[in-house]
CSV table of C-alpha atoms in Angstrom, one decimal:
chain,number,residue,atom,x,y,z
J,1,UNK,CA,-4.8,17.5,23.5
J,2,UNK,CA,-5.4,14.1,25.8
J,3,UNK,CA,-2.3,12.4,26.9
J,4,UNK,CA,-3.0,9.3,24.3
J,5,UNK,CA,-3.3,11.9,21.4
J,6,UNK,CA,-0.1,13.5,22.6
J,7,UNK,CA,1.8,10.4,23.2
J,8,UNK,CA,0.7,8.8,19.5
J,9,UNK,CA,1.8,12.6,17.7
J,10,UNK,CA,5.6,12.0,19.6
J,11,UNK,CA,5.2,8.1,18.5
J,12,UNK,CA,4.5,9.4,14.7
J,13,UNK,CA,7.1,12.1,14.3
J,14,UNK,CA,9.8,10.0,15.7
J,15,UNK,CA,8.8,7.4,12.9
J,16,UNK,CA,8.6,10.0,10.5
J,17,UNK,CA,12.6,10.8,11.5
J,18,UNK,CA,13.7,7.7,11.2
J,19,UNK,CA,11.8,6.4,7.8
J,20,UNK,CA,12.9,2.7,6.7
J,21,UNK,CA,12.3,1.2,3.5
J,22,UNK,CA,10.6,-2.1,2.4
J,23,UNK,CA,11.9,-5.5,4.8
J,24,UNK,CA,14.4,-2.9,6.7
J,25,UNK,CA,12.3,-1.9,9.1
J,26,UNK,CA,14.2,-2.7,12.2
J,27,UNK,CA,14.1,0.5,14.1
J,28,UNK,CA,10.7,0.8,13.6
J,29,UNK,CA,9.4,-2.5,14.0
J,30,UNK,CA,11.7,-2.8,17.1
J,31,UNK,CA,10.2,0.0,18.4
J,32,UNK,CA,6.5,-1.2,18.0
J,33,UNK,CA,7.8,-4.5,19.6
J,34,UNK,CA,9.3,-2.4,22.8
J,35,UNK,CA,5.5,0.2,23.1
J,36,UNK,CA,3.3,-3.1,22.4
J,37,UNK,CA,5.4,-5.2,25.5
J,38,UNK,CA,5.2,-1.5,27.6
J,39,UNK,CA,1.3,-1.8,27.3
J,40,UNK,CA,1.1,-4.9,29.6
J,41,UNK,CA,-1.1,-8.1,28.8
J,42,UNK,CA,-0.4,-7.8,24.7
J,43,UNK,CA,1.5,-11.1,23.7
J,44,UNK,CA,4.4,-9.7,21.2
J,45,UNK,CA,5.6,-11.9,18.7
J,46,UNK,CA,8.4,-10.7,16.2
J,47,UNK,CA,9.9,-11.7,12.7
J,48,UNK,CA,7.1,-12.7,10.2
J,49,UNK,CA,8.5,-11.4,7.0
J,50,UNK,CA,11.6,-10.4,8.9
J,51,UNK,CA,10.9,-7.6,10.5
J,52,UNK,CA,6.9,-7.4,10.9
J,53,UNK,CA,5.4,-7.7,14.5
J,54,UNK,CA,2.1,-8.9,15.4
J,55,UNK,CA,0.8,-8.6,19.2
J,56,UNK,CA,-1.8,-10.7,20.6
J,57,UNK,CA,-4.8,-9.7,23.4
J,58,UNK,CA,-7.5,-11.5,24.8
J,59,UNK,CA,-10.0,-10.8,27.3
J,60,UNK,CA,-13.0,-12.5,28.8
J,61,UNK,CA,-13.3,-16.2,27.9
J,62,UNK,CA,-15.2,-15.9,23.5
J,63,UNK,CA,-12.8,-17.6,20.9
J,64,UNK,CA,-14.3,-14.7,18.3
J,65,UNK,CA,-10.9,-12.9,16.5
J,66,UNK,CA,-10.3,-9.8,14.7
J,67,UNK,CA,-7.3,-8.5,13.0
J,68,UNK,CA,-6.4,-4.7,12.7
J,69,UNK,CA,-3.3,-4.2,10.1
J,70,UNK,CA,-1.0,-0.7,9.9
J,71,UNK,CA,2.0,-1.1,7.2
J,72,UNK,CA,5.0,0.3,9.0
J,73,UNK,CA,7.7,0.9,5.4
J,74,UNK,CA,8.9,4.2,3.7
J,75,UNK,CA,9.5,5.2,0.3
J,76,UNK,CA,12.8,6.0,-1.6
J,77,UNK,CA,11.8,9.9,-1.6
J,78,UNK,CA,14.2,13.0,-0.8
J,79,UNK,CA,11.7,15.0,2.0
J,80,UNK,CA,11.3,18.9,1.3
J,81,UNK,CA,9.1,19.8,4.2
J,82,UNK,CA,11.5,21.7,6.6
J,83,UNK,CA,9.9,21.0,10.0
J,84,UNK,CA,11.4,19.5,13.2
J,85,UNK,CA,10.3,16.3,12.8
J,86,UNK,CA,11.7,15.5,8.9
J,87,UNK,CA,13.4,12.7,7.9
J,88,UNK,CA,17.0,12.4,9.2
J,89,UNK,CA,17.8,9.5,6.8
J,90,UNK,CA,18.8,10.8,3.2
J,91,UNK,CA,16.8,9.6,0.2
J,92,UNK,CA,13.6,8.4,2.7
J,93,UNK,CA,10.4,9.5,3.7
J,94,UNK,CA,7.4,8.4,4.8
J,95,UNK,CA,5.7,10.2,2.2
J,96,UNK,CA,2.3,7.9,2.4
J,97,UNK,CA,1.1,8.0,6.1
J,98,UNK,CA,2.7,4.6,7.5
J,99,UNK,CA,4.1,6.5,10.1
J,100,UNK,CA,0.6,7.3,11.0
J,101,UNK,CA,-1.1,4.3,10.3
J,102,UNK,CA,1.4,2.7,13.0
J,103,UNK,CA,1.0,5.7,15.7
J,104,UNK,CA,-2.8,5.1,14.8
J,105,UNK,CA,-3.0,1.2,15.6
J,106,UNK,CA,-0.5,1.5,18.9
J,107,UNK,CA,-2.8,4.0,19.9
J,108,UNK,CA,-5.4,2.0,19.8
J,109,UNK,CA,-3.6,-0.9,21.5
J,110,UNK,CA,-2.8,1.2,24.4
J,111,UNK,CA,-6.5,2.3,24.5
J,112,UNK,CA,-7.7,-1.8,24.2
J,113,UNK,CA,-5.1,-2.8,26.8
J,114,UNK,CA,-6.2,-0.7,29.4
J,115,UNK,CA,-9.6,-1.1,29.4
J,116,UNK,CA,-10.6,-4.7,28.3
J,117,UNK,CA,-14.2,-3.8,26.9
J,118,UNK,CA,-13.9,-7.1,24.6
J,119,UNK,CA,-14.8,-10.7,24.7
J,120,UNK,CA,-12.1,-12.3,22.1
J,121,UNK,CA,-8.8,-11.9,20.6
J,122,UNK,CA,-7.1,-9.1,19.1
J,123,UNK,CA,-5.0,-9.1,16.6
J,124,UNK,CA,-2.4,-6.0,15.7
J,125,UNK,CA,-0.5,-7.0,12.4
J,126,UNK,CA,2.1,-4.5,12.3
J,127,UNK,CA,3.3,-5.4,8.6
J,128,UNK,CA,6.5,-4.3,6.9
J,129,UNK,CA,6.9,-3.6,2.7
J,130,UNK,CA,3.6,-2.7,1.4
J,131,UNK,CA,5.3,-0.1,-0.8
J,132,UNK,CA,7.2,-2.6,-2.5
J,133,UNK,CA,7.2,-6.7,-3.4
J,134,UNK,CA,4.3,-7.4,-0.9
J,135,UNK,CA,5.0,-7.5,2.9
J,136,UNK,CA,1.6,-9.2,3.4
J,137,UNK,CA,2.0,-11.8,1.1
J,138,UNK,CA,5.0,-12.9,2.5
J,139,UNK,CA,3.7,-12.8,6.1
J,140,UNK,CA,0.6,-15.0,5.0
J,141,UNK,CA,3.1,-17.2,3.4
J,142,UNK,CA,5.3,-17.4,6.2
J,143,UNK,CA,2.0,-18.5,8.6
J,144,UNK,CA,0.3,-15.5,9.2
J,145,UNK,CA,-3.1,-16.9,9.3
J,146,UNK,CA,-2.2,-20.0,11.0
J,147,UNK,CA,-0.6,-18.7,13.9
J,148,UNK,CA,-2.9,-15.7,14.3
J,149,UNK,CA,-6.6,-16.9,13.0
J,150,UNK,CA,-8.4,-13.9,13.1
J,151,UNK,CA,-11.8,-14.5,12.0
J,152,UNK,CA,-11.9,-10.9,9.9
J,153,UNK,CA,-9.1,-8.5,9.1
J,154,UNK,CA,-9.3,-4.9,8.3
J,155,UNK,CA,-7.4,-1.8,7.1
J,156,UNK,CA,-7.0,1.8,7.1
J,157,UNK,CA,-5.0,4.0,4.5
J,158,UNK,CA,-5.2,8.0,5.3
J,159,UNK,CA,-6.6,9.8,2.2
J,160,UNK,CA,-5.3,13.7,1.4
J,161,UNK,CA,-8.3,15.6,0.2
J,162,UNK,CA,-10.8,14.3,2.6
J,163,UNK,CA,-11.8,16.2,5.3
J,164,UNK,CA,-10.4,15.3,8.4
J,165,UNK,CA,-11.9,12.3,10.1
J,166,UNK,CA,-14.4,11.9,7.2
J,167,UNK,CA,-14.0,8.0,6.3
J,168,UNK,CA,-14.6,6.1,2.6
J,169,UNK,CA,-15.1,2.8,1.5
J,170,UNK,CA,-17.1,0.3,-0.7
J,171,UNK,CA,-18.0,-3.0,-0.9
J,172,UNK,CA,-16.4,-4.8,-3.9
J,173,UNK,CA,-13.4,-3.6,-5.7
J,174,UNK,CA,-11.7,-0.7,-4.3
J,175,UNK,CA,-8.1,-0.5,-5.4
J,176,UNK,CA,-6.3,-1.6,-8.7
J,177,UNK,CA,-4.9,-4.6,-9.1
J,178,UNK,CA,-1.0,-3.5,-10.6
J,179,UNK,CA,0.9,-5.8,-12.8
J,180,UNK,CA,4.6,-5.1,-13.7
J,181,UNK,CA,5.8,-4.6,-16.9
J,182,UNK,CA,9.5,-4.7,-19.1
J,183,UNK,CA,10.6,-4.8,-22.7
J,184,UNK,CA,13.7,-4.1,-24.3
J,185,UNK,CA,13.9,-3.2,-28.8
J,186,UNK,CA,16.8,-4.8,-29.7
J,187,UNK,CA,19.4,-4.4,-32.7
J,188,UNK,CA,22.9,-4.0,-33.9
J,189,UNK,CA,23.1,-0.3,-33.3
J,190,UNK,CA,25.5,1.6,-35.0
J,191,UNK,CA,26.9,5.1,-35.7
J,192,UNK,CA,25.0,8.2,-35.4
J,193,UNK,CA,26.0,10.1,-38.4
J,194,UNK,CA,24.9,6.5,-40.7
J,195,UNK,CA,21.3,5.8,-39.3
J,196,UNK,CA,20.8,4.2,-42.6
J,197,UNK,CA,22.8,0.9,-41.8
J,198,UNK,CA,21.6,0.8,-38.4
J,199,UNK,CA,18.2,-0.2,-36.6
J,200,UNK,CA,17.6,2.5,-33.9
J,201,UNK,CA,15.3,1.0,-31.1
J,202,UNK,CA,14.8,4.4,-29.7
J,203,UNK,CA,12.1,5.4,-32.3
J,204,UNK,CA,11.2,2.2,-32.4
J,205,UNK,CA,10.4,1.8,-28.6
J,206,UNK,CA,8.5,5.1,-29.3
J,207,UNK,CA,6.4,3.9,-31.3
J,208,UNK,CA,5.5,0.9,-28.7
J,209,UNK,CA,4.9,3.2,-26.0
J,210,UNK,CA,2.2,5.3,-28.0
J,211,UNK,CA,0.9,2.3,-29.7
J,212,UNK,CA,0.0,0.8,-26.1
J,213,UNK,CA,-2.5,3.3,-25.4
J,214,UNK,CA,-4.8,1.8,-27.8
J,215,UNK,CA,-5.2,-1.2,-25.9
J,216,UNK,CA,-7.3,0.9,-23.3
J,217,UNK,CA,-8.8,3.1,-26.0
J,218,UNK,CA,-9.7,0.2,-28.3
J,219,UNK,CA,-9.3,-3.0,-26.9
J,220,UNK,CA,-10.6,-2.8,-23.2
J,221,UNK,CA,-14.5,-2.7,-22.5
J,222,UNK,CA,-15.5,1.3,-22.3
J,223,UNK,CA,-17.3,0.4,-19.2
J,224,UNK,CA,-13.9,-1.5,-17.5
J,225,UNK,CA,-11.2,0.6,-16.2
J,226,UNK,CA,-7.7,-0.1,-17.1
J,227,UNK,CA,-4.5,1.8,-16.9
J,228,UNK,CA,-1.0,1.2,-18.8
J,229,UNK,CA,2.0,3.2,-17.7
J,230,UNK,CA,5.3,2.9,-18.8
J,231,UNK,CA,7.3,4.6,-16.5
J,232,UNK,CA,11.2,4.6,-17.4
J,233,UNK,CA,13.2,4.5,-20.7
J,234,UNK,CA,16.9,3.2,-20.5
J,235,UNK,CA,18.7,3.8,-23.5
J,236,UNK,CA,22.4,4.8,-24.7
J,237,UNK,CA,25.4,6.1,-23.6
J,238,UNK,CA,27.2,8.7,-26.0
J,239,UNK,CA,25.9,11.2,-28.2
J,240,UNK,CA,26.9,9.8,-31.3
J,241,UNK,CA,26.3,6.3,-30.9
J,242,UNK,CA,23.0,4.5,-31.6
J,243,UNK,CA,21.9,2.4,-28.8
J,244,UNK,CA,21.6,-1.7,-29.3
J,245,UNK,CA,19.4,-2.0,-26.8
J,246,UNK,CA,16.6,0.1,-24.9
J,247,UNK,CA,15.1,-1.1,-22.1
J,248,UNK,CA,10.8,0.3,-20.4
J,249,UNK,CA,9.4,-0.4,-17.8
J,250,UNK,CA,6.3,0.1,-16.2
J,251,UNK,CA,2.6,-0.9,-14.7
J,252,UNK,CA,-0.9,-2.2,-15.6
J,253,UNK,CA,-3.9,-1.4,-13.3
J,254,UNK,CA,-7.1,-3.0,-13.0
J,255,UNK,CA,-9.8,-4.0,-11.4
J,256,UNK,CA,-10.7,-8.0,-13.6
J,257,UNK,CA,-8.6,-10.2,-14.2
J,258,UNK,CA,-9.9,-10.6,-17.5
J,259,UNK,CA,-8.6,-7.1,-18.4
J,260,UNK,CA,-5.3,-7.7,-17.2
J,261,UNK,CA,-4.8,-11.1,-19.3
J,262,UNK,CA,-6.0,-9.3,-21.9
J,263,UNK,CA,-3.7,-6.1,-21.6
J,264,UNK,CA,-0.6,-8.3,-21.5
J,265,UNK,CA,-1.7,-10.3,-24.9
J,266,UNK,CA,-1.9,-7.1,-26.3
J,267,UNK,CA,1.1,-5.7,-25.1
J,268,UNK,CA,3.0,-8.7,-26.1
J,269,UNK,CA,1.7,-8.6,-29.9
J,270,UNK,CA,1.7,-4.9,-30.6
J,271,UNK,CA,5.6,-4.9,-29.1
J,272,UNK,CA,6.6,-7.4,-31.3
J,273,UNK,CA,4.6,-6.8,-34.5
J,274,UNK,CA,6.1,-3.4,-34.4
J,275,UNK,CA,9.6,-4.8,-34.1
J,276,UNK,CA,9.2,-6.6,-36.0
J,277,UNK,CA,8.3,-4.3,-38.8
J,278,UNK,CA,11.3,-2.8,-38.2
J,279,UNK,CA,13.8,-5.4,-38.2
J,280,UNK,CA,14.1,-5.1,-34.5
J,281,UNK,CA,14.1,-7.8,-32.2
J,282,UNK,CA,11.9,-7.8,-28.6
J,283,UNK,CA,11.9,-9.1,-25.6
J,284,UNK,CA,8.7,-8.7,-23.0
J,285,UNK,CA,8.4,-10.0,-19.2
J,286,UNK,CA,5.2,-9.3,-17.5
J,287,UNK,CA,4.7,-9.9,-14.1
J,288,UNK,CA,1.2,-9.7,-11.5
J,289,UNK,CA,2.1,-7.6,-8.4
J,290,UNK,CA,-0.5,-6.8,-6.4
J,291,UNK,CA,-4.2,-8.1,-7.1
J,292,UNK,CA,-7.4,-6.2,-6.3
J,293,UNK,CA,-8.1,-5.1,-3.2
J,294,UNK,CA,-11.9,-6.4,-2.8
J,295,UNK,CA,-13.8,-5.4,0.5
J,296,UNK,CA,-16.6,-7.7,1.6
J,297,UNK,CA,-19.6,-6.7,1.9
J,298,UNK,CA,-20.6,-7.7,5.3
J,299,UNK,CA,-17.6,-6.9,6.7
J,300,UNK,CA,-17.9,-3.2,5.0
J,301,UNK,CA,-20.7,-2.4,6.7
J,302,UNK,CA,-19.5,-3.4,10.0
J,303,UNK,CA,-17.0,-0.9,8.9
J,304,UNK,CA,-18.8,1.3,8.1
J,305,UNK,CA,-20.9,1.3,11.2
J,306,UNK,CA,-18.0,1.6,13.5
J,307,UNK,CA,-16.9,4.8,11.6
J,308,UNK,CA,-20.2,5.9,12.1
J,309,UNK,CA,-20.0,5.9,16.0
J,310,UNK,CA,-17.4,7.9,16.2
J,311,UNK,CA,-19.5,10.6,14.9
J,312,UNK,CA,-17.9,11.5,11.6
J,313,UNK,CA,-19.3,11.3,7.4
J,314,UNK,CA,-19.1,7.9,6.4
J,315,UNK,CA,-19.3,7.4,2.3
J,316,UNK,CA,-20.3,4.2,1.6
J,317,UNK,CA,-20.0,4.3,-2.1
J,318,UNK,CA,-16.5,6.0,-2.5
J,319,UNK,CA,-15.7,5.5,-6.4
J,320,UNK,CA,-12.7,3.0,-6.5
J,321,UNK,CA,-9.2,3.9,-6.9
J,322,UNK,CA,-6.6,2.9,-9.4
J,323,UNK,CA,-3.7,2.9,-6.5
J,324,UNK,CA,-2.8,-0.5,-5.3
J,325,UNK,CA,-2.7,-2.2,-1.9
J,326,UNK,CA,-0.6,-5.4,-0.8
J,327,UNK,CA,-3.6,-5.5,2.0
J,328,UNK,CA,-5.5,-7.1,-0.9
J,329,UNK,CA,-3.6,-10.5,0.4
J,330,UNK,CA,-5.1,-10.4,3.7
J,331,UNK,CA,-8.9,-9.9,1.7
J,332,UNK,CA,-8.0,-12.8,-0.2
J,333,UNK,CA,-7.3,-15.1,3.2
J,334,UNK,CA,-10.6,-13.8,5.4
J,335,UNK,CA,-13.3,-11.7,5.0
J,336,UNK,CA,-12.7,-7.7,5.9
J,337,UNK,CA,-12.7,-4.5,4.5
J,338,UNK,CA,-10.0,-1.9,3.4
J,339,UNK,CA,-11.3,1.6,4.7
J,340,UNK,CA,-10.0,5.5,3.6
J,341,UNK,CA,-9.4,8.0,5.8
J,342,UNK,CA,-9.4,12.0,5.5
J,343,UNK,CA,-6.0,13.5,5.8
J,344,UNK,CA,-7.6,17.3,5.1
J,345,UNK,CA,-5.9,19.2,2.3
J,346,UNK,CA,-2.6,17.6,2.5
J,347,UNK,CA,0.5,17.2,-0.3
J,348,UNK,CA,-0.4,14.1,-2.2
J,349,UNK,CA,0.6,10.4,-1.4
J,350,UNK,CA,4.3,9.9,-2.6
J,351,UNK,CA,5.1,13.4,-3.2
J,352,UNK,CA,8.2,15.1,-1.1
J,353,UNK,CA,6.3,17.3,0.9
J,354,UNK,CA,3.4,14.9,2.2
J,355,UNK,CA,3.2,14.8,5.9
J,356,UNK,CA,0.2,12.6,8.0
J,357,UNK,CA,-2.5,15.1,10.0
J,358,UNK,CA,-1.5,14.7,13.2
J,359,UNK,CA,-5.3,15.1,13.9
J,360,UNK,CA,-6.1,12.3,12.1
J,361,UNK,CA,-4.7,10.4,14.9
J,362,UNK,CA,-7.4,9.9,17.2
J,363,UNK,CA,-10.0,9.6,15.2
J,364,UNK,CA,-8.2,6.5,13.7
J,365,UNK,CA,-7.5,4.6,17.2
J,366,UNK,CA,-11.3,5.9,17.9
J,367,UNK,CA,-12.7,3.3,14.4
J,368,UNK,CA,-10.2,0.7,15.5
J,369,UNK,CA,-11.2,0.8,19.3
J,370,UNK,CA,-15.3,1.0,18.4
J,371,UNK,CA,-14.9,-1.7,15.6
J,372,UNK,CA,-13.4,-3.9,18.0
J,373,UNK,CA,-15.7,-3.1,20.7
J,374,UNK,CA,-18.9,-3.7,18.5
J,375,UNK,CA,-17.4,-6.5,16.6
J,376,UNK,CA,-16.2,-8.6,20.1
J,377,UNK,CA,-19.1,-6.8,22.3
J,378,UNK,CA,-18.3,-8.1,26.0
């Protein structure tokens, strides 16, 4: 194992001990902050979105800019795996590769510093909360773009089930766009044992949550992808007592934003006709999260071609995903591309016993070192 390999598997594990969720990221951004000022000639600036971290280098004399992004936050996961280098902070994980991705773009900083074989600026955006209410979105909002103008930004997410080092990506959509979702049947409720003088939301609310799958199954264009999930139920409190009020929750995922308008009207008017069928009463709140995450297309094939050089399978038309990505922002702002990258036959994303492939880690700081190299050729 080289010395920078070695060095960004110590760098990962210890962020993989010490996981922090979404805007809490202090440790770990701290940390970057300290490795990126250790490297010599990287500008550090902290505190975009609280605790993101973006480090600036320049060499030779071009004003030509790029922007590499890793997403440093954790999720709100117990960790089952039982090796040295689990999570020593109860209820967290890094149970989708940020740990990596941050290894993976020091790495690659290290590498850049050093050896200067660039005419431009670099950009690392070392960007807190993608897991949850958009760390990206409020870096751009806080100035992102203004005080760093990087002319194209790109992104890398690890992907279990690819072989190791293989890379995929396409031009045009390539993640879901996910909308949020609550609605709450309302009544009187009542006693158990007298249904009869009672509305009971819980069969009611039921009744909603099968009748929304016929929006995709009936109402969305066959050809157009959509998803509706409704992923928790709060209802009741005692055995014998019929609930007043039961409360779902959930997401939409999509790719137009045609579809998504058209899945909340939908939702909206089946919840309510239904309720109102049954004497209940219904309240809805829908709310876009994240939009699409929509690669360029010349900026995918640059991509594309620096994944080439370092010598692994590059897929170009990867069939898009219906996870979601708060780098979609950052697509929105400039022109770049969002690229997957094979973890090997890994747990799943967001399951207790994921863990990033350490061998994915110079293959990574490999693309983001030959992208910049070819993209800012000296």
């Amino acid at each position: 194992m080289d010395p920078l390999h070695e060095q960004m598997r110590s760098w990962r594990r210890d962020f993989h001990r010490h996981p922090e969720l979404a805007f809490e990221e202090v440790e770990t951004s701290g940390r970057v902050a300290e490795l990126l000022e250790s490297f010599g000639g990287i500008e550090v600036h902290r505190g975009l979105a609280g605790t993101g971290v973006v480090g600036v280098l320049r060499s030779g004399s071009s004003d030509r800019s790029i922007a590499l992004r890793a997403d440093m936050d954790a999720l709100p996961i117990k960790e089952e795996n039982e090796f040295a280098h689990r999570s020593r902070n109860p209820g967290k994980m890094h149970a989708c590769g940020h740990d990596g991705h941050t290894a993976m773009l020091l790495g690659a900083a290290k590498h850049l510093s050093e050896h200067r074989s660039f005419d431009g600026t670099v950009y690392f955006f070392f960007q807190p909360a993608e897991e949850k209410d958009g760390g990206a979105r409020v870096m751009i909002e806080e100035g992102l773009f203004e005080q760093f103008p990087a002319e194209e930004v790109y992104g890398v997410h690890n992907y279990p089930g690819m072989d190791v080092g293989n890379f995929g990506l396409c031009a045009g959509p390539l993640m879901a766009a996910i909308d949020v979702f609550e609605f709450a049947v309302t009544s009187a409720g009542g006693h158990a044992a007298f249904p009869h003088g009672t509305v009971d939301p819980i069969p009611i609310g039921a009744e909603i949550v099968l009748a929304l799958q016929t929006i995709v199954a009936r109402n969305v264009d066959p050809l157009h992808s959509a998803v509706i999930t409704v992923a928790r139920v709060h209802g009741g409190h005692a055995d014998n007592v019929i609930p007043s009020r039961v409360v779902h929750g959930g997401c939409v995922r999509a790719f137009l934003p045609e579809v998504q308008k058209l899945v909340e009207r939908r939702m909206h008017q089946i919840g309510r006709g239904i309720c109102t069928a049954h004497g209940a009463g219904f309240e809805f709140q829908y709310r876009p999260y994240y939009p699409a995450t929509v690669n360029h297309a010349e900026q995918t094939e640059k991509a594309a071609n620096a994944a080439r050089e370092v010598g692994r399978e590059v897929t170009t038309s990867l069939a898009p995903v219906m996870g979601s990505e708060d780098f979609a922002y950052m697509l929105q702002e400039r022109p770049g591309a969002f690229m997957f990258l094979g973890n090997g036959e890994s747990a799943g994303l967001h399951t207790p016993r994921y863990d990033f492939n350490d061998d994915v880690l110079p293959v990574g700081m490999r693309y983001w070192t030959t992208l910049v190299e070819t993209q800012l050729s000296a």
